[in-house]
């Protein structure tokens, strides 16, 4: 019901969110993929997988800088921990168990492209890169073998355990993943609600192959060595953002 002169003035300008901040909650599934196998003892299968334990919920804070043509640059921040288990077993007498807790900071950086459907619905796709920084890595291991075991060549029954081993010197402090995702948003004035999925593909190993023999206790007493391994992640998330500043440009 606005006067036509008012409508003509409004149509001369294009308005879209410029700078927004938000929070994001996701369910995260991690899969470890071995890219190269290293071994210490003949007769042991060091291809034993890195098995992630369960899944977790993560909470992000994030910022979005939107440009013309519905393209935006996004940066997320999250702090999380993850655990994997490995078992290297040789029947009937050799059993090595290893598990590790890693505490990491993730900084996903990605481009988001919106597609308007109606006035308030915003489907979008994303692509980018995720730098991952390990802040703490704690390993735990147990071993049992008998004097009849031909793999170790030891003439005694042996059992040992070590906990909270600092593995940070054996890790690449930073690794990288690529990101692909899609989702849909709904805007209500300066608020926007989103639901999306993302897949992260590992690009670089979080273990450092050049340091795999650095811990003599692990190699000499437990016969343990790491493989080259990357993280792959799948996320289903929901988020909300608030627009702090809008862009107003004359068409």
mmCIF file of C-alpha atoms in Angstrom, residues 108-237:
data_model
loop_
_atom_site.group_PDB
_atom_site.id
_atom_site.type_symbol
_atom_site.label_atom_id
_atom_site.label_comp_id
_atom_site.label_asym_id
_atom_site.label_seq_id
_atom_site.Cartn_x
_atom_site.Cartn_y
_atom_site.Cartn_z
ATOM 1 C CA UNK A 108 37.022 -24.192 8.662
ATOM 2 C CA UNK A 109 37.314 -21.503 5.982
ATOM 3 C CA UNK A 110 34.831 -21.764 3.130
ATOM 4 C CA UNK A 111 32.844 -19.983 0.456
ATOM 5 C CA UNK A 112 29.058 -20.140 0.572
ATOM 6 C CA UNK A 113 26.806 -19.513 -2.455
ATOM 7 C CA UNK A 114 23.118 -18.729 -1.823
ATOM 8 C CA UNK A 115 20.191 -19.402 -4.154
ATOM 9 C CA UNK A 116 16.990 -17.502 -3.351
ATOM 10 C CA UNK A 117 13.732 -19.459 -3.339
ATOM 11 C CA UNK A 118 10.906 -17.078 -2.628
ATOM 12 C CA UNK A 119 11.443 -14.225 -0.202
ATOM 13 C CA UNK A 120 12.870 -15.964 2.866
ATOM 14 C CA UNK A 121 14.203 -19.432 1.890
ATOM 15 C CA UNK A 122 17.941 -19.660 1.114
ATOM 16 C CA UNK A 123 19.370 -22.940 -0.238
ATOM 17 C CA UNK A 124 23.183 -22.880 -0.498
ATOM 18 C CA UNK A 125 26.316 -24.873 -1.264
ATOM 19 C CA UNK A 126 29.735 -24.559 0.392
ATOM 20 C CA UNK A 127 33.335 -25.399 -0.461
ATOM 21 C CA UNK A 128 36.587 -24.667 1.346
ATOM 22 C CA UNK A 129 39.448 -25.936 3.476
ATOM 23 C CA UNK A 130 39.709 -26.906 7.149
ATOM 24 C CA UNK A 131 43.015 -26.374 9.000
ATOM 25 C CA UNK A 132 43.233 -28.707 12.011
ATOM 26 C CA UNK A 133 45.636 -27.937 14.877
ATOM 27 C CA UNK A 134 46.455 -30.592 17.483
ATOM 28 C CA UNK A 135 46.945 -29.050 20.935
ATOM 29 C CA UNK A 136 47.331 -32.275 22.960
ATOM 30 C CA UNK A 137 47.840 -35.951 22.061
ATOM 31 C CA UNK A 138 47.812 -38.597 24.811
ATOM 32 C CA UNK A 139 48.509 -42.243 24.029
ATOM 33 C CA UNK A 140 47.867 -45.387 26.063
ATOM 34 C CA UNK A 141 49.074 -48.906 25.383
ATOM 35 C CA UNK A 142 49.112 -52.424 26.819
ATOM 36 C CA UNK A 143 51.004 -55.482 25.608
ATOM 37 C CA UNK A 144 50.970 -59.181 26.435
ATOM 38 C CA UNK A 145 53.013 -61.990 24.911
ATOM 39 C CA UNK A 146 54.412 -65.328 26.045
ATOM 40 C CA UNK A 147 57.928 -66.761 25.985
ATOM 41 C CA UNK A 148 56.798 -69.107 23.228
ATOM 42 C CA UNK A 149 56.053 -66.195 20.982
ATOM 43 C CA UNK A 150 58.281 -66.391 17.900
ATOM 44 C CA UNK A 151 57.639 -62.819 16.767
ATOM 45 C CA UNK A 152 59.448 -60.933 19.522
ATOM 46 C CA UNK A 153 62.119 -63.552 20.180
ATOM 47 C CA UNK A 154 61.882 -62.825 23.920
ATOM 48 C CA UNK A 155 62.430 -65.781 26.267
ATOM 49 C CA UNK A 156 59.943 -64.703 28.896
ATOM 50 C CA UNK A 157 56.275 -64.026 29.553
ATOM 51 C CA UNK A 158 55.766 -60.304 29.340
ATOM 52 C CA UNK A 159 52.998 -57.871 30.208
ATOM 53 C CA UNK A 160 53.201 -54.079 30.442
ATOM 54 C CA UNK A 161 51.102 -50.926 30.227
ATOM 55 C CA UNK A 162 51.765 -47.206 29.798
ATOM 56 C CA UNK A 163 49.231 -44.395 30.075
ATOM 57 C CA UNK A 164 49.022 -40.716 29.131
ATOM 58 C CA UNK A 165 52.088 -40.807 26.883
ATOM 59 C CA UNK A 166 52.767 -37.399 25.348
ATOM 60 C CA UNK A 167 52.566 -38.049 21.610
ATOM 61 C CA UNK A 168 52.571 -34.425 20.478
ATOM 62 C CA UNK A 169 56.229 -34.651 19.296
ATOM 63 C CA UNK A 170 55.146 -37.549 17.024
ATOM 64 C CA UNK A 171 52.243 -35.624 15.477
ATOM 65 C CA UNK A 172 51.935 -33.035 12.754
ATOM 66 C CA UNK A 173 50.697 -30.075 14.749
ATOM 67 C CA UNK A 174 48.690 -28.909 11.737
ATOM 68 C CA UNK A 175 46.910 -30.873 9.020
ATOM 69 C CA UNK A 176 44.306 -29.989 6.391
ATOM 70 C CA UNK A 177 40.977 -31.190 5.015
ATOM 71 C CA UNK A 178 38.843 -30.090 2.076
ATOM 72 C CA UNK A 179 35.178 -29.209 2.677
ATOM 73 C CA UNK A 180 32.039 -29.717 0.585
ATOM 74 C CA UNK A 181 28.547 -29.075 1.894
ATOM 75 C CA UNK A 182 24.970 -28.025 1.211
ATOM 76 C CA UNK A 183 22.109 -26.688 3.260
ATOM 77 C CA UNK A 184 19.089 -24.454 3.485
ATOM 78 C CA UNK A 185 18.450 -21.289 5.452
ATOM 79 C CA UNK A 186 15.414 -19.272 6.496
ATOM 80 C CA UNK A 187 15.638 -15.557 7.280
ATOM 81 C CA UNK A 188 13.529 -13.574 9.711
ATOM 82 C CA UNK A 189 14.618 -9.947 9.635
ATOM 83 C CA UNK A 190 18.203 -9.974 10.981
ATOM 84 C CA UNK A 191 18.047 -13.605 12.112
ATOM 85 C CA UNK A 192 18.855 -16.539 9.835
ATOM 86 C CA UNK A 193 18.323 -20.215 10.683
ATOM 87 C CA UNK A 194 20.268 -22.951 8.869
ATOM 88 C CA UNK A 195 20.386 -26.729 8.561
ATOM 89 C CA UNK A 196 23.151 -28.362 6.538
ATOM 90 C CA UNK A 197 25.472 -31.298 5.911
ATOM 91 C CA UNK A 198 29.237 -31.233 5.354
ATOM 92 C CA UNK A 199 31.914 -33.690 4.350
ATOM 93 C CA UNK A 200 35.587 -33.173 5.221
ATOM 94 C CA UNK A 201 38.218 -35.114 3.267
ATOM 95 C CA UNK A 202 41.702 -35.468 4.718
ATOM 96 C CA UNK A 203 44.548 -33.968 2.700
ATOM 97 C CA UNK A 204 47.528 -34.464 5.038
ATOM 98 C CA UNK A 205 48.365 -37.000 7.742
ATOM 99 C CA UNK A 206 48.015 -36.018 11.392
ATOM 100 C CA UNK A 207 50.797 -38.484 12.260
ATOM 101 C CA UNK A 208 54.362 -37.481 11.404
ATOM 102 C CA UNK A 209 56.084 -40.372 9.575
ATOM 103 C CA UNK A 210 59.537 -38.876 10.072
ATOM 104 C CA UNK A 211 59.005 -39.006 13.876
ATOM 105 C CA UNK A 212 57.426 -42.476 14.060
ATOM 106 C CA UNK A 213 60.504 -43.992 15.772
ATOM 107 C CA UNK A 214 61.133 -41.082 18.152
ATOM 108 C CA UNK A 215 59.572 -42.678 21.227
ATOM 109 C CA UNK A 216 61.941 -45.518 22.158
ATOM 110 C CA UNK A 217 59.575 -46.859 24.839
ATOM 111 C CA UNK A 218 56.845 -47.459 22.255
ATOM 112 C CA UNK A 219 59.160 -49.007 19.695
ATOM 113 C CA UNK A 220 61.429 -51.095 21.979
ATOM 114 C CA UNK A 221 58.998 -52.263 24.665
ATOM 115 C CA UNK A 222 55.673 -52.251 22.837
ATOM 116 C CA UNK A 223 56.804 -52.705 19.221
ATOM 117 C CA UNK A 224 54.334 -49.977 18.239
ATOM 118 C CA UNK A 225 54.632 -47.680 15.221
ATOM 119 C CA UNK A 226 52.166 -45.297 13.586
ATOM 120 C CA UNK A 227 51.002 -45.322 9.988
ATOM 121 C CA UNK A 228 50.287 -42.261 7.864
ATOM 122 C CA UNK A 229 46.623 -41.470 8.575
ATOM 123 C CA UNK A 230 44.148 -38.769 7.532
ATOM 124 C CA UNK A 231 40.863 -37.691 9.109
ATOM 125 C CA UNK A 232 37.602 -37.805 7.167
ATOM 126 C CA UNK A 233 34.536 -36.255 8.789
ATOM 127 C CA UNK A 234 30.789 -36.151 8.130
ATOM 128 C CA UNK A 235 28.616 -33.565 9.878
ATOM 129 C CA UNK A 236 24.918 -32.822 10.188
ATOM 130 C CA UNK A 237 24.393 -29.418 11.763
#
